[in-house]
mmCIF file of N, CA and C in Angstrom:
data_model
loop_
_atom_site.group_PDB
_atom_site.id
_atom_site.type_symbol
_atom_site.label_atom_id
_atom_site.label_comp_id
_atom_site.label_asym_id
_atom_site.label_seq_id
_atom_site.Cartn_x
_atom_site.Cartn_y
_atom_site.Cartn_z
ATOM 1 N N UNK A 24 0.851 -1.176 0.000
ATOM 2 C CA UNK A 24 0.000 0.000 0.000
ATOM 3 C C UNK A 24 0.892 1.232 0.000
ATOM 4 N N UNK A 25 0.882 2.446 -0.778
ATOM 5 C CA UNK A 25 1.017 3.554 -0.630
ATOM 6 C C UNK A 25 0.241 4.693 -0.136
ATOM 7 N N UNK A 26 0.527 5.289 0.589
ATOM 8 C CA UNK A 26 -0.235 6.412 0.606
ATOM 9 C C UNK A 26 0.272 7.685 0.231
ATOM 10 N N UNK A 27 -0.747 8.482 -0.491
ATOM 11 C CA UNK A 27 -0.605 9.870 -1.280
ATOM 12 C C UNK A 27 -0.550 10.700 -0.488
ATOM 13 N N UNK A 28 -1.289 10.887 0.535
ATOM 14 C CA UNK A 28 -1.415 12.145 1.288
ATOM 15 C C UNK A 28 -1.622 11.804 2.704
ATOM 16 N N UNK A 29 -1.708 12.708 3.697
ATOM 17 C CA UNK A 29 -1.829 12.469 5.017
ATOM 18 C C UNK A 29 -3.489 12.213 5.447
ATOM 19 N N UNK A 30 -3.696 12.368 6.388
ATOM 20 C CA UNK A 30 -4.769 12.459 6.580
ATOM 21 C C UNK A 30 -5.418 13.805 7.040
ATOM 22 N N UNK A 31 -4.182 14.831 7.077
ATOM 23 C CA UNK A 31 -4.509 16.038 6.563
ATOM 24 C C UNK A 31 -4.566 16.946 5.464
ATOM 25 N N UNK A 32 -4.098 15.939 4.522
ATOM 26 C CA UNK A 32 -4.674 16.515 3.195
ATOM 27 C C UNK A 32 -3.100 16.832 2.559
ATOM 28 N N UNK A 33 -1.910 16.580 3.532
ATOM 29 C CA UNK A 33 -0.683 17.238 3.190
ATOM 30 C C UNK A 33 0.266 15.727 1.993
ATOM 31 N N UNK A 34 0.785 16.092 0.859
ATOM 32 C CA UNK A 34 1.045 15.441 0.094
ATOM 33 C C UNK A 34 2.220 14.418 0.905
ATOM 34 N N UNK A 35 2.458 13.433 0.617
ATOM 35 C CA UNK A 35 3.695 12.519 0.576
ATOM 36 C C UNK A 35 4.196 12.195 -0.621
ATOM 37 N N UNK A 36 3.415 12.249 -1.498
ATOM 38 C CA UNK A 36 4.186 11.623 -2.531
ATOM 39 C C UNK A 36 3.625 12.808 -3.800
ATOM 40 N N UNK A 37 4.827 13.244 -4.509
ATOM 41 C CA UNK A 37 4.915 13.605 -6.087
ATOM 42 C C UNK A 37 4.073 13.030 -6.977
ATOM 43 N N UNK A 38 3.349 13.817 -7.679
ATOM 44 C CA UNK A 38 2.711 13.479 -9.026
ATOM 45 C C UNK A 38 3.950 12.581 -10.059
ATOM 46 N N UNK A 39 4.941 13.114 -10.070
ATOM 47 C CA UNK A 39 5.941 13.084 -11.089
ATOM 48 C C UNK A 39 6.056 11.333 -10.324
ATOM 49 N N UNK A 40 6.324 11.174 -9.273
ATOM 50 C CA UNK A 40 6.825 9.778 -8.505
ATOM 51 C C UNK A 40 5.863 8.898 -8.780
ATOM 52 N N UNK A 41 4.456 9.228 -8.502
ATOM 53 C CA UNK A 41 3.534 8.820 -8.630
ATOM 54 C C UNK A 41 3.396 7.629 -10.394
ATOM 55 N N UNK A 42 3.515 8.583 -11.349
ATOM 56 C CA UNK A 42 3.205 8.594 -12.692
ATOM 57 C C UNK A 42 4.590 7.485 -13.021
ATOM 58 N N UNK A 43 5.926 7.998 -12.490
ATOM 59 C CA UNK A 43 6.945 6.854 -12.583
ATOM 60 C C UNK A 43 6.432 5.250 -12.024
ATOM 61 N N UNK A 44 5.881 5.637 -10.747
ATOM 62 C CA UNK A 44 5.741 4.102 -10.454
ATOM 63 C C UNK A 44 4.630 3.106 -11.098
ATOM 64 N N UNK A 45 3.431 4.306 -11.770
ATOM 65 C CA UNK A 45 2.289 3.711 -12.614
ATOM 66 C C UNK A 45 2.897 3.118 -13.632
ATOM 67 N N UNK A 46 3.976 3.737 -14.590
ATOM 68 C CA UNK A 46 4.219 3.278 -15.828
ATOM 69 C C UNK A 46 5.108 2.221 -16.194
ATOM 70 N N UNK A 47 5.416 1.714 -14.478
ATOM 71 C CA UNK A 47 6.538 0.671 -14.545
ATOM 72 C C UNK A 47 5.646 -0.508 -13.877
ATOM 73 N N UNK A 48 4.109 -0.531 -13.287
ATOM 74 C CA UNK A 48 3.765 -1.237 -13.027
ATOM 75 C C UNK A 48 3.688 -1.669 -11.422
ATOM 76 N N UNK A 49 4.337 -1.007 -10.760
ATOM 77 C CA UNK A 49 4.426 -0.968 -9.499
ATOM 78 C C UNK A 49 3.369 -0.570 -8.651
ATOM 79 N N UNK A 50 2.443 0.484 -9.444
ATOM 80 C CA UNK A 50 0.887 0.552 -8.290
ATOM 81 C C UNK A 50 -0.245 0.615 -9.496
ATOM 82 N N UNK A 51 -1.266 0.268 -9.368
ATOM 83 C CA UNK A 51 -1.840 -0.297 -9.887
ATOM 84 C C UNK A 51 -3.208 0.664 -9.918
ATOM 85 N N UNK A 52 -3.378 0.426 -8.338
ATOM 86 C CA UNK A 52 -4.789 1.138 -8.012
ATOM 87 C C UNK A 52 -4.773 2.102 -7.187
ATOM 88 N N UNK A 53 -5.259 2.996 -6.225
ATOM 89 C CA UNK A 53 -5.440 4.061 -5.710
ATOM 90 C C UNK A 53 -6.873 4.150 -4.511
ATOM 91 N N UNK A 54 -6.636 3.683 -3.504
ATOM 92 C CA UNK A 54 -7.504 3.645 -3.026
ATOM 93 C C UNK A 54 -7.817 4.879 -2.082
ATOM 94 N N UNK A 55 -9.373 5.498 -1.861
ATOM 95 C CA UNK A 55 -8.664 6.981 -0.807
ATOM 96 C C UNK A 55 -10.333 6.918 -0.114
ATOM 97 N N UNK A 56 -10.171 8.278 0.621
ATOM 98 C CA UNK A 56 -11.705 8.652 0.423
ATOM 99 C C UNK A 56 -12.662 9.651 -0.147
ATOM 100 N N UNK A 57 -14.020 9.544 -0.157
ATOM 101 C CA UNK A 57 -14.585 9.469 -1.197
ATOM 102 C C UNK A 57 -14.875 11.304 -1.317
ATOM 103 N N UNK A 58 -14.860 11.773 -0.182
ATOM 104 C CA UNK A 58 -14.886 13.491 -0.709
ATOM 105 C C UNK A 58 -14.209 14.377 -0.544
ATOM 106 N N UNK A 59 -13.624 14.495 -1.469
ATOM 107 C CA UNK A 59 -12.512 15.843 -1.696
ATOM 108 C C UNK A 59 -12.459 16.549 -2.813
ATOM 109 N N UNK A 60 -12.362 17.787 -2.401
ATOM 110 C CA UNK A 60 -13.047 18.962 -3.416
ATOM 111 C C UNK A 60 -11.809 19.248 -4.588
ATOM 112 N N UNK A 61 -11.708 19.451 -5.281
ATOM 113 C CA UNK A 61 -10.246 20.282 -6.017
ATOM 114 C C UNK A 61 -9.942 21.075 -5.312
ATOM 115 N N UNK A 62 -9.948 22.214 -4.173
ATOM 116 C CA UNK A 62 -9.375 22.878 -3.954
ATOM 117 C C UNK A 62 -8.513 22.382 -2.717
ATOM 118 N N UNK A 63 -8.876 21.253 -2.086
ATOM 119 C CA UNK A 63 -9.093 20.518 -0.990
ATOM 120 C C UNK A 63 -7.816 19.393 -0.952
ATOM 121 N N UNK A 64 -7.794 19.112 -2.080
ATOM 122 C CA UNK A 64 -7.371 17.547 -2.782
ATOM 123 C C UNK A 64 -5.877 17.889 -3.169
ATOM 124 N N UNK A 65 -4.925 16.737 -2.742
ATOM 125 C CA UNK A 65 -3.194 17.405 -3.155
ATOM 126 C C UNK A 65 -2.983 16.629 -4.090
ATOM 127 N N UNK A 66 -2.356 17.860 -4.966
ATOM 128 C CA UNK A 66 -2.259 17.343 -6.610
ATOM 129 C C UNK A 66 -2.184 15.957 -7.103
ATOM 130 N N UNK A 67 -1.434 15.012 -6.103
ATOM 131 C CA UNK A 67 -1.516 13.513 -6.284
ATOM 132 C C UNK A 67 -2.772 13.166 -6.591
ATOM 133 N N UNK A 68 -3.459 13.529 -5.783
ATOM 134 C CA UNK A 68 -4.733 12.905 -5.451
ATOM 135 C C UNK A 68 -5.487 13.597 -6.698
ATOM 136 N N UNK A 69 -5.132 14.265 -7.492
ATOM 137 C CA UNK A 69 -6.049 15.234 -8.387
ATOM 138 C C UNK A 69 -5.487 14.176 -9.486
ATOM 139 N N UNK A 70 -4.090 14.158 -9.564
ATOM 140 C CA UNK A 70 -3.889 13.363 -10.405
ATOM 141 C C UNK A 70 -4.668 12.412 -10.906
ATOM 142 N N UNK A 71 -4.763 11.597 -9.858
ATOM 143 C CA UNK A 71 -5.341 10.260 -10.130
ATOM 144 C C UNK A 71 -6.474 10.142 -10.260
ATOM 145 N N UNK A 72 -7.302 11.217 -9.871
ATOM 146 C CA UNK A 72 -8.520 11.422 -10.047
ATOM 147 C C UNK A 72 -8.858 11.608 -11.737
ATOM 148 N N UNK A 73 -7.785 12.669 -12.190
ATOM 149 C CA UNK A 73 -8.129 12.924 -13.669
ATOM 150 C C UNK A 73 -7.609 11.820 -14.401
ATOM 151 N N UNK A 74 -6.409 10.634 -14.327
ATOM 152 C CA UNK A 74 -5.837 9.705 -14.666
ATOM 153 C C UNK A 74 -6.758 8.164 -14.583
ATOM 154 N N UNK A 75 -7.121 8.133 -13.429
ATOM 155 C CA UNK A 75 -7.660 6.691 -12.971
ATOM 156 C C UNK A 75 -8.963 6.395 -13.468
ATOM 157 N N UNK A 76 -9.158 5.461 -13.972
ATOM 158 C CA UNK A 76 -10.839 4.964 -13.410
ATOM 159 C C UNK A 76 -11.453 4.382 -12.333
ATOM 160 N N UNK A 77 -12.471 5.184 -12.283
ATOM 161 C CA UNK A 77 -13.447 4.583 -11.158
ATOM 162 C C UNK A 77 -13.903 3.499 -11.048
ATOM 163 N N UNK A 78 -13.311 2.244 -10.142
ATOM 164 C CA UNK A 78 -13.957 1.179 -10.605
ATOM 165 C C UNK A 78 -14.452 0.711 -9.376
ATOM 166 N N UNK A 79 -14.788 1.712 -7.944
ATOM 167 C CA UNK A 79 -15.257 1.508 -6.634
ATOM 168 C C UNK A 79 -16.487 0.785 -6.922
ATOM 169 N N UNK A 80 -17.738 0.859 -7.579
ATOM 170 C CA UNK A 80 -18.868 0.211 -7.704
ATOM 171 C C UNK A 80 -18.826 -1.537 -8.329
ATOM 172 N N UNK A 81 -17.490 -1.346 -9.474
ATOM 173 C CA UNK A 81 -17.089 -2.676 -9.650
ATOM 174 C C UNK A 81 -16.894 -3.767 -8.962
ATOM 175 N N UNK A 82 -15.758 -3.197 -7.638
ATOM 176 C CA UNK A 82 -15.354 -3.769 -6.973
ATOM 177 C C UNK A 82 -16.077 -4.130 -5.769
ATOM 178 N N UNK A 83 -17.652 -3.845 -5.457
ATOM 179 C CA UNK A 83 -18.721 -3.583 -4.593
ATOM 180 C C UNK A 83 -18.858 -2.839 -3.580
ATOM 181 N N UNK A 84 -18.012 -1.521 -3.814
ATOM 182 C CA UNK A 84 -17.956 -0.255 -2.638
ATOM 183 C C UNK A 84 -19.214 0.147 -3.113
ATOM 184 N N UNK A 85 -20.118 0.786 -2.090
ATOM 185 C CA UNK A 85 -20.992 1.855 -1.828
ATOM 186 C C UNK A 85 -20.935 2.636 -2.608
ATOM 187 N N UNK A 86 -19.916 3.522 -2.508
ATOM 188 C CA UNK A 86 -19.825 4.836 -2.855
ATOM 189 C C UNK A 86 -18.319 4.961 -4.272
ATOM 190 N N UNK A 87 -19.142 6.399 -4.911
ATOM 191 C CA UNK A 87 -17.886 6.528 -6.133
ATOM 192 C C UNK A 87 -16.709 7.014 -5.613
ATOM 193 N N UNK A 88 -15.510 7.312 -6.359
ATOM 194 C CA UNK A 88 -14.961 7.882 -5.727
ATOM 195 C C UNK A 88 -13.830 7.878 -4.824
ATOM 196 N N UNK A 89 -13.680 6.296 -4.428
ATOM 197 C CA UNK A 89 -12.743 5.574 -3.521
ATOM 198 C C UNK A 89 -12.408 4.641 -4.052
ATOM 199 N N UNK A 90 -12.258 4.072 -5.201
ATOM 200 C CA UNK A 90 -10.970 3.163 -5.080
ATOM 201 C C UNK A 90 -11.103 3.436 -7.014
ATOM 202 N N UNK A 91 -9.750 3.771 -7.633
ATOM 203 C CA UNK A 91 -9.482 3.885 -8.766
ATOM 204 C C UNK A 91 -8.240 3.019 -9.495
ATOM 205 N N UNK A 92 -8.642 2.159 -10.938
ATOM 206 C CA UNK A 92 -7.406 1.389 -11.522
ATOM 207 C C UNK A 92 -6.536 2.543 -12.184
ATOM 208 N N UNK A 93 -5.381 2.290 -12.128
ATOM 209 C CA UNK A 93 -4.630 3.271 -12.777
ATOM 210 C C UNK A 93 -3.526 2.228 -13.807
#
């Protein structure tokens, strides 16, 4: 598991790091929670938002929004 951001919203990890470890196969999916605004949300997390698909309902979550394939 990685995590993108804190649970205050403060980044850990680079977009740029992020996008390296997607394209080599190393993370896959993105799991988070489900409301955060753009202004709210650290660029990681925006990232993957505009990058990923939503496949939380696939996978039988409740709600959209929380867990994305990348």
């Amino acid at each position: 598991m990685l995590s993108l951001a804190s649970v205050y919203g403060q980044p850990l990890l680079g977009v740029a790091r992020l996008r390296q470890l997607v394209a080599v196969g190393a993370v896959r999916y993105s799991l988070g929670r489900e409301s955060c605004s753009s202004t709210r949300c650290a660029p990681v997390v925006r990232w993957v938002r505009r990058h990923g698909v939503d496949v939380g309902r696939r996978a039988g979550l409740r709600r959209r929004d929380v867990l994305y394939r990348l």
